[in-house]
Amino acid sequence: MIIKKGFLVLLLAVFVVMFANFLGNYTPSTDPGKLANFYLAEDSIEKLGSANVVTAIVVTYRGLDTLGEVSVLFLVASILGFFLTGTKRKEDEVVHAPSELLKTASGILVPLTFLFGAYVFINGHLTPGGGFQGGAIIASGSLLAMLANPFGHFKHTIISVVESLSGVTYVLLGGLGMVLAAGFLDNNILLPIGKVGNLFSAGAIPLIYSLVGLKVGTELSAMLIKLRDTGVEQ
Amino acid sequence: MDSLTIVTIIIGVIMTLSAIMAVYHSDTATAIIAAGMVSLMASLLYVFLAAPDVAMTEAAIGSGLSTIIFFYALSKVRGGKKDDH
């Protein structure tokens, strides 16, 4: 026991020395680095037509990484679905009934939350936020709906159809970039680049981010619904 | 010190205290709330550091959805009943 505690203290001391060293030698860098400079170059905004440079980097230059993130999320949702299919929830299992306040407020707030989520991912190329953020906001909207009516029924077919279709269309749009433009997930396909700052600009970026938003939103909602509908292990 | 540094230090102290509380508190529900607090403060810090994209993700997923998922898991594990310590 004492050896274990002593070892922990020693480990902590090593970390303190290490981080104190980092902090002492820290000077803020003024140059973002070679790769970042390439992404942030003056012509990159004009070339991609995206007012939000972060979105331009995430969807086009680093589009493959975004596809990887979406696949990781899909994998997690699948594994959760695999483990949570055992027991069905009984009708009398819920302990807390929702309050009148929550029920009334959710009627107004849930549609507004969905609308805000859609706004965030449709305007991903103009304002901060994008597919993942908008999808998470949509999922919190469906969470609010679930808290307001614990026995409310969600149409599982619609959710899985939207999820699968948006995922497949995302990959197909990426493939179109290989045929029509410079490479996989290039944004310069069929759609015009347009004027920077307009809603219909930046080529395929708004389209791709809307698909990502729909996929993430339905996926997270499906995960929450599965968590709610699974019964307690006896 | 400029005001940004002071605000950053205050947020950092709150984050550290919440993290310690999340680990050591005996009531699991309080610990989950404290863990959500860490994420909320982190997202505030991202806003001050001019990274609104990251802040939105952190606020929605870190402090919103994951807290609720923890609560769902907690209710499933306990079966709606309280543990007797």
Short mmCIF file of C-alpha atoms in Angstrom, two decimals:
data_model
loop_
_atom_site.label_atom_id
_atom_site.label_comp_id
_atom_site.label_asym_id
_atom_site.label_seq_id
_atom_site.Cartn_x
_atom_site.Cartn_y
_atom_site.Cartn_z
CA MET A 1 0.00 0.00 0.00
CA ILE A 2 2.72 2.45 1.02
CA ILE A 3 4.83 1.43 -1.97
CA LYS A 4 1.84 2.05 -4.25
CA LYS A 5 1.17 5.50 -2.75
CA GLY A 6 4.85 6.40 -2.92
CA PHE A 7 4.97 5.37 -6.55
CA LEU A 8 1.97 7.58 -7.33
CA VAL A 9 3.55 10.58 -5.59
CA LEU A 10 6.78 9.98 -7.48
CA LEU A 11 4.86 9.82 -10.78
CA LEU A 12 3.05 13.08 -9.95
CA ALA A 13 6.36 14.75 -9.06
CA VAL A 14 7.83 13.68 -12.41
CA PHE A 15 4.80 15.17 -14.20
CA VAL A 16 5.07 18.42 -12.24
CA VAL A 17 8.75 18.79 -13.16
CA MET A 18 7.97 17.98 -16.79
CA PHE A 19 5.11 20.45 -17.15
CA ALA A 20 6.92 23.17 -15.18
CA ASN A 21 9.71 22.79 -17.69
CA PHE A 22 7.27 23.14 -20.60
CA LEU A 23 5.66 26.19 -19.01
CA GLY A 24 8.99 27.86 -18.30
CA ASN A 25 10.25 27.49 -21.86
CA TYR A 26 6.93 28.43 -23.47
CA THR A 27 6.97 31.18 -26.06
CA PRO A 28 3.83 31.77 -28.13
CA SER A 29 4.51 30.92 -31.76
CA THR A 30 3.88 33.66 -34.29
CA ASP A 31 3.94 31.43 -37.36
CA PRO A 32 1.20 28.76 -37.68
CA GLY A 33 3.49 26.38 -39.56
CA LYS A 34 4.08 25.33 -43.14
CA LEU A 35 0.92 23.21 -43.67
CA ALA A 36 -1.36 25.73 -41.95
CA ASN A 37 0.13 28.53 -44.03
CA PHE A 38 -0.71 26.55 -47.18
CA TYR A 39 -4.31 26.14 -45.99
CA LEU A 40 -4.64 29.76 -44.91
CA ALA A 41 -3.09 31.22 -48.08
CA GLU A 42 -4.85 34.21 -49.55
CA ASP A 43 -6.16 32.40 -52.62
CA SER A 44 -7.63 29.45 -50.73
CA ILE A 45 -10.76 31.42 -49.76
CA GLU A 46 -11.30 32.58 -53.33
CA LYS A 47 -10.59 29.13 -54.75
CA LEU A 48 -13.01 27.30 -52.44
CA GLY A 49 -15.51 30.14 -51.95
CA SER A 50 -16.01 29.36 -48.25
CA ALA A 51 -16.23 32.34 -45.90
CA ASN A 52 -15.49 30.07 -42.92
CA VAL A 53 -11.93 28.84 -43.50
CA VAL A 54 -12.25 26.12 -40.84
CA THR A 55 -15.08 24.53 -42.83
CA ALA A 56 -13.07 24.77 -46.05
CA ILE A 57 -10.21 22.88 -44.40
CA VAL A 58 -12.43 20.28 -42.68
CA VAL A 59 -14.56 19.44 -45.74
CA THR A 60 -12.14 19.76 -48.65
CA TYR A 61 -8.44 19.66 -47.69
CA ARG A 62 -9.14 17.29 -44.80
CA GLY A 63 -12.30 15.75 -46.28
CA LEU A 64 -10.99 12.21 -45.92
CA ASP A 65 -10.49 12.77 -42.16
CA THR A 66 -14.11 13.95 -41.88
CA LEU A 67 -15.24 10.81 -43.69
CA GLY A 68 -13.18 8.83 -41.17
CA GLU A 69 -14.84 10.62 -38.26
CA VAL A 70 -18.29 9.88 -39.70
CA SER A 71 -17.34 6.20 -40.07
CA VAL A 72 -16.08 6.06 -36.47
CA LEU A 73 -19.41 7.47 -35.28
CA PHE A 74 -21.27 4.94 -37.44
CA LEU A 75 -19.18 2.12 -35.97
CA VAL A 76 -19.94 3.28 -32.41
CA ALA A 77 -23.67 3.48 -33.18
CA SER A 78 -23.60 -0.03 -34.67
CA ILE A 79 -21.77 -1.50 -31.68
CA LEU A 80 -24.20 0.22 -29.29
CA GLY A 81 -27.12 -1.20 -31.30
CA PHE A 82 -25.54 -4.64 -31.13
CA PHE A 83 -25.22 -4.55 -27.34
CA LEU A 84 -28.53 -2.90 -26.54
CA THR A 85 -30.95 -5.20 -28.33
CA GLY A 86 -31.35 -7.71 -25.49
CA THR A 87 -34.14 -6.69 -23.15
CA LYS A 88 -37.22 -4.64 -23.93
CA ARG A 89 -38.25 -1.90 -21.54
CA LYS A 90 -41.40 -2.59 -19.54
CA GLU A 91 -44.17 -0.02 -19.50
CA ASP A 92 -44.09 0.50 -15.73
CA GLU A 93 -40.35 0.95 -15.50
CA VAL A 94 -40.15 4.75 -15.70
CA VAL A 95 -39.98 6.29 -12.27
CA HIS A 96 -40.36 9.99 -12.99
CA ALA A 97 -43.27 11.44 -14.92
CA PRO A 98 -42.35 14.60 -16.85
CA SER A 99 -43.47 17.84 -15.26
CA GLU A 100 -46.16 20.03 -16.80
CA LEU A 101 -43.56 22.75 -17.38
CA LEU A 102 -41.29 20.44 -19.40
CA LYS A 103 -44.21 19.09 -21.46
CA THR A 104 -45.47 22.56 -22.41
CA ALA A 105 -42.03 24.02 -23.07
CA SER A 106 -40.92 21.09 -25.23
CA GLY A 107 -43.81 21.73 -27.63
CA ILE A 108 -42.28 25.13 -28.43
CA LEU A 109 -38.60 24.34 -27.97
CA VAL A 110 -38.24 21.07 -29.89
CA PRO A 111 -39.15 22.46 -33.35
CA LEU A 112 -36.99 25.54 -32.69
CA THR A 113 -34.03 23.34 -31.69
CA PHE A 114 -34.40 21.26 -34.87
CA LEU A 115 -34.57 24.48 -36.90
CA PHE A 116 -31.44 25.86 -35.20
CA GLY A 117 -29.55 22.61 -35.86
CA ALA A 118 -30.52 22.75 -39.54
CA TYR A 119 -29.47 26.42 -39.65
CA VAL A 120 -26.06 25.59 -38.17
CA PHE A 121 -25.24 22.91 -40.74
CA ILE A 122 -26.73 24.69 -43.77
CA ASN A 123 -24.69 27.81 -42.93
CA GLY A 124 -21.58 25.76 -42.12
CA HIS A 125 -19.56 27.48 -44.86
CA LEU A 126 -20.52 31.00 -43.68
CA THR A 127 -20.69 30.95 -39.87
CA PRO A 128 -19.01 28.88 -37.14
CA GLY A 129 -20.34 25.36 -36.85
CA GLY A 130 -21.16 22.69 -39.36
CA GLY A 131 -22.34 19.15 -39.79
CA PHE A 132 -21.19 17.71 -36.48
CA GLN A 133 -22.34 20.66 -34.40
CA GLY A 134 -25.72 20.91 -36.17
CA GLY A 135 -26.22 17.16 -35.83
CA ALA A 136 -25.49 17.28 -32.10
CA ILE A 137 -27.99 20.14 -31.68
CA ILE A 138 -30.65 18.11 -33.54
CA ALA A 139 -29.91 15.14 -31.28
CA SER A 140 -30.39 17.32 -28.18
CA GLY A 141 -33.74 18.38 -29.68
CA SER A 142 -34.89 14.78 -29.94
CA LEU A 143 -33.55 14.20 -26.43
CA LEU A 144 -35.82 16.99 -25.16
CA ALA A 145 -38.76 15.38 -26.96
CA MET A 146 -37.88 12.04 -25.33
CA LEU A 147 -37.71 13.58 -21.86
CA ALA A 148 -41.09 15.28 -22.37
CA ASN A 149 -42.90 12.08 -23.40
CA PRO A 150 -41.09 9.00 -22.04
CA PHE A 151 -43.38 6.62 -23.96
CA GLY A 152 -43.46 8.56 -27.22
CA HIS A 153 -42.78 6.46 -30.29
CA PHE A 154 -40.10 7.34 -32.85
CA LYS A 155 -40.35 6.06 -36.41
CA HIS A 156 -37.21 3.92 -36.57
CA THR A 157 -37.57 3.28 -40.32
CA ILE A 158 -37.45 6.98 -41.23
CA ILE A 159 -34.44 7.56 -38.97
CA SER A 160 -32.43 4.68 -40.42
CA VAL A 161 -33.43 5.52 -44.01
CA VAL A 162 -32.30 9.16 -43.60
CA GLU A 163 -29.08 8.02 -41.92
CA SER A 164 -28.17 5.46 -44.59
CA LEU A 165 -29.16 7.65 -47.55
CA SER A 166 -27.15 10.65 -46.34
CA GLY A 167 -24.11 8.48 -45.67
CA VAL A 168 -24.23 6.85 -49.11
CA THR A 169 -24.82 10.20 -50.86
CA TYR A 170 -21.85 11.70 -49.02
CA VAL A 171 -19.53 8.99 -50.32
CA LEU A 172 -21.04 9.23 -53.84
CA LEU A 173 -20.48 13.02 -53.87
CA GLY A 174 -16.88 12.35 -52.84
CA GLY A 175 -16.54 9.87 -55.70
CA LEU A 176 -18.00 12.41 -58.15
CA GLY A 177 -15.10 14.68 -57.22
CA MET A 178 -12.72 12.04 -58.61
CA VAL A 179 -14.55 12.03 -61.96
CA LEU A 180 -15.39 15.72 -62.38
CA ALA A 181 -12.74 17.56 -60.33
CA ALA A 182 -9.29 17.25 -58.82
CA GLY A 183 -9.91 14.28 -56.54
CA PHE A 184 -11.94 12.54 -53.86
CA LEU A 185 -14.21 14.99 -52.00
CA ASP A 186 -13.18 17.99 -54.11
CA ASN A 187 -15.84 20.68 -53.80
CA ASN A 188 -15.68 21.92 -57.40
CA ILE A 189 -18.29 19.51 -58.85
CA LEU A 190 -21.13 20.74 -61.10
CA LEU A 191 -22.18 23.40 -58.57
CA PRO A 192 -20.74 26.90 -59.13
CA ILE A 193 -18.33 28.35 -56.56
CA GLY A 194 -20.35 31.56 -56.53
CA LYS A 195 -19.70 34.71 -54.52
CA VAL A 196 -18.04 34.35 -51.12
CA GLY A 197 -20.62 34.97 -48.39
CA ASN A 198 -23.72 33.85 -50.30
CA LEU A 199 -25.76 30.90 -49.08
CA PHE A 200 -25.44 29.14 -52.45
CA SER A 201 -21.68 29.29 -52.76
CA ALA A 202 -18.58 27.22 -52.05
CA GLY A 203 -19.52 24.42 -54.47
CA ALA A 204 -20.34 21.15 -52.77
CA ILE A 205 -19.41 22.23 -49.21
CA PRO A 206 -22.97 23.15 -48.03
CA LEU A 207 -24.34 19.97 -49.63
CA ILE A 208 -21.72 17.74 -47.99
CA TYR A 209 -22.10 19.44 -44.60
CA SER A 210 -25.90 19.13 -44.75
CA LEU A 211 -25.52 15.39 -45.41
CA VAL A 212 -23.03 15.05 -42.55
CA GLY A 213 -25.40 16.99 -40.28
CA LEU A 214 -28.36 14.76 -41.15
CA LYS A 215 -26.26 11.63 -40.64
CA VAL A 216 -24.81 12.72 -37.30
CA GLY A 217 -28.18 13.99 -36.05
CA THR A 218 -30.10 10.82 -36.89
CA GLU A 219 -27.27 8.60 -35.64
CA LEU A 220 -26.99 10.28 -32.23
CA SER A 221 -30.80 10.36 -31.91
CA ALA A 222 -31.00 6.65 -32.71
CA MET A 223 -28.34 5.97 -30.06
CA LEU A 224 -30.30 7.90 -27.43
CA ILE A 225 -33.58 6.20 -28.40
CA LYS A 226 -31.92 2.79 -28.08
CA LEU A 227 -30.54 3.72 -24.66
CA ARG A 228 -34.01 4.80 -23.54
CA ASP A 229 -35.86 1.78 -24.89
CA THR A 230 -33.55 -0.88 -23.47
CA GLY A 231 -34.79 -2.51 -20.31
CA VAL A 232 -32.94 -3.00 -17.05
CA GLU A 233 -30.87 -6.15 -16.80
CA GLN A 234 -32.37 -8.40 -14.10
CA MET B 1 -1.76 40.61 -16.57
CA ASP B 2 -4.44 41.39 -19.10
CA SER B 3 -8.07 40.47 -18.49
CA LEU B 4 -7.98 37.43 -20.81
CA THR B 5 -5.24 35.82 -18.71
CA ILE B 6 -7.20 36.42 -15.49
CA VAL B 7 -10.40 34.94 -16.97
CA THR B 8 -8.43 31.95 -18.29
CA ILE B 9 -6.90 31.31 -14.87
CA ILE B 10 -10.34 31.51 -13.18
CA ILE B 11 -11.84 29.09 -15.71
CA GLY B 12 -8.85 26.77 -15.28
CA VAL B 13 -9.26 26.72 -11.50
CA ILE B 14 -13.01 25.97 -11.82
CA MET B 15 -12.23 23.17 -14.30
CA THR B 16 -9.63 21.61 -12.00
CA LEU B 17 -11.97 21.77 -8.98
CA SER B 18 -14.85 20.22 -10.97
CA ALA B 19 -12.57 17.47 -12.27
CA ILE B 20 -11.41 16.62 -8.72
CA MET B 21 -15.07 16.63 -7.60
CA ALA B 22 -16.03 14.33 -10.51
CA VAL B 23 -13.43 11.80 -9.38
CA TYR B 24 -13.84 11.95 -5.62
CA HIS B 25 -17.52 12.73 -4.93
CA SER B 26 -19.38 9.80 -3.36
CA ASP B 27 -22.72 10.59 -5.04
CA THR B 28 -22.53 9.45 -8.68
CA ALA B 29 -25.13 11.94 -9.96
CA THR B 30 -23.16 14.88 -8.55
CA ALA B 31 -19.97 13.46 -10.06
CA ILE B 32 -21.64 13.30 -13.50
CA ILE B 33 -22.79 16.92 -13.22
CA ALA B 34 -19.26 17.94 -12.21
CA ALA B 35 -17.85 16.13 -15.27
CA GLY B 36 -20.31 18.05 -17.45
CA MET B 37 -19.14 21.26 -15.77
CA VAL B 38 -15.57 20.58 -16.92
CA SER B 39 -16.79 20.39 -20.53
CA LEU B 40 -18.90 23.53 -20.19
CA MET B 41 -15.95 25.52 -18.85
CA ALA B 42 -13.72 24.09 -21.58
CA SER B 43 -16.17 25.28 -24.24
CA LEU B 44 -16.17 28.75 -22.63
CA LEU B 45 -12.38 28.72 -22.81
CA TYR B 46 -12.52 27.80 -26.53
CA VAL B 47 -14.76 30.82 -27.16
CA PHE B 48 -12.21 33.10 -25.48
CA LEU B 49 -9.43 31.51 -27.54
CA ALA B 50 -11.38 32.35 -30.75
CA ALA B 51 -12.34 28.77 -31.70
CA PRO B 52 -16.16 28.91 -31.90
CA ASP B 53 -16.40 25.74 -34.03
CA VAL B 54 -14.71 23.63 -31.36
CA ALA B 55 -16.68 25.38 -28.61
CA MET B 56 -20.00 24.42 -30.21
CA THR B 57 -18.97 20.76 -30.44
CA GLU B 58 -17.70 20.72 -26.86
CA ALA B 59 -20.87 22.36 -25.48
CA ALA B 60 -23.30 20.17 -27.43
CA ILE B 61 -21.55 16.81 -27.10
CA GLY B 62 -19.28 17.14 -24.06
CA SER B 63 -21.60 18.84 -21.63
CA GLY B 64 -24.97 18.00 -23.20
CA LEU B 65 -25.25 14.56 -24.76
CA SER B 66 -22.54 12.67 -22.85
CA THR B 67 -23.95 13.84 -19.48
CA ILE B 68 -27.39 12.55 -20.46
CA ILE B 69 -25.92 9.26 -21.70
CA PHE B 70 -24.18 8.84 -18.33
CA PHE B 71 -27.49 9.46 -16.56
CA TYR B 72 -29.27 6.89 -18.76
CA ALA B 73 -26.54 4.35 -17.99
CA LEU B 74 -26.79 5.16 -14.28
CA SER B 75 -30.55 4.57 -14.25
CA LYS B 76 -30.11 1.27 -16.12
CA VAL B 77 -27.44 0.03 -13.73
CA ARG B 78 -29.38 0.89 -10.59
CA GLY B 79 -32.76 -0.08 -11.99
CA GLY B 80 -34.32 3.17 -10.77
CA LYS B 81 -33.53 2.35 -7.13
CA LYS B 82 -30.95 4.02 -4.91
CA ASP B 83 -27.89 2.19 -3.68
CA ASP B 84 -27.60 1.62 0.05
CA HIS B 85 -24.14 2.52 1.26
#
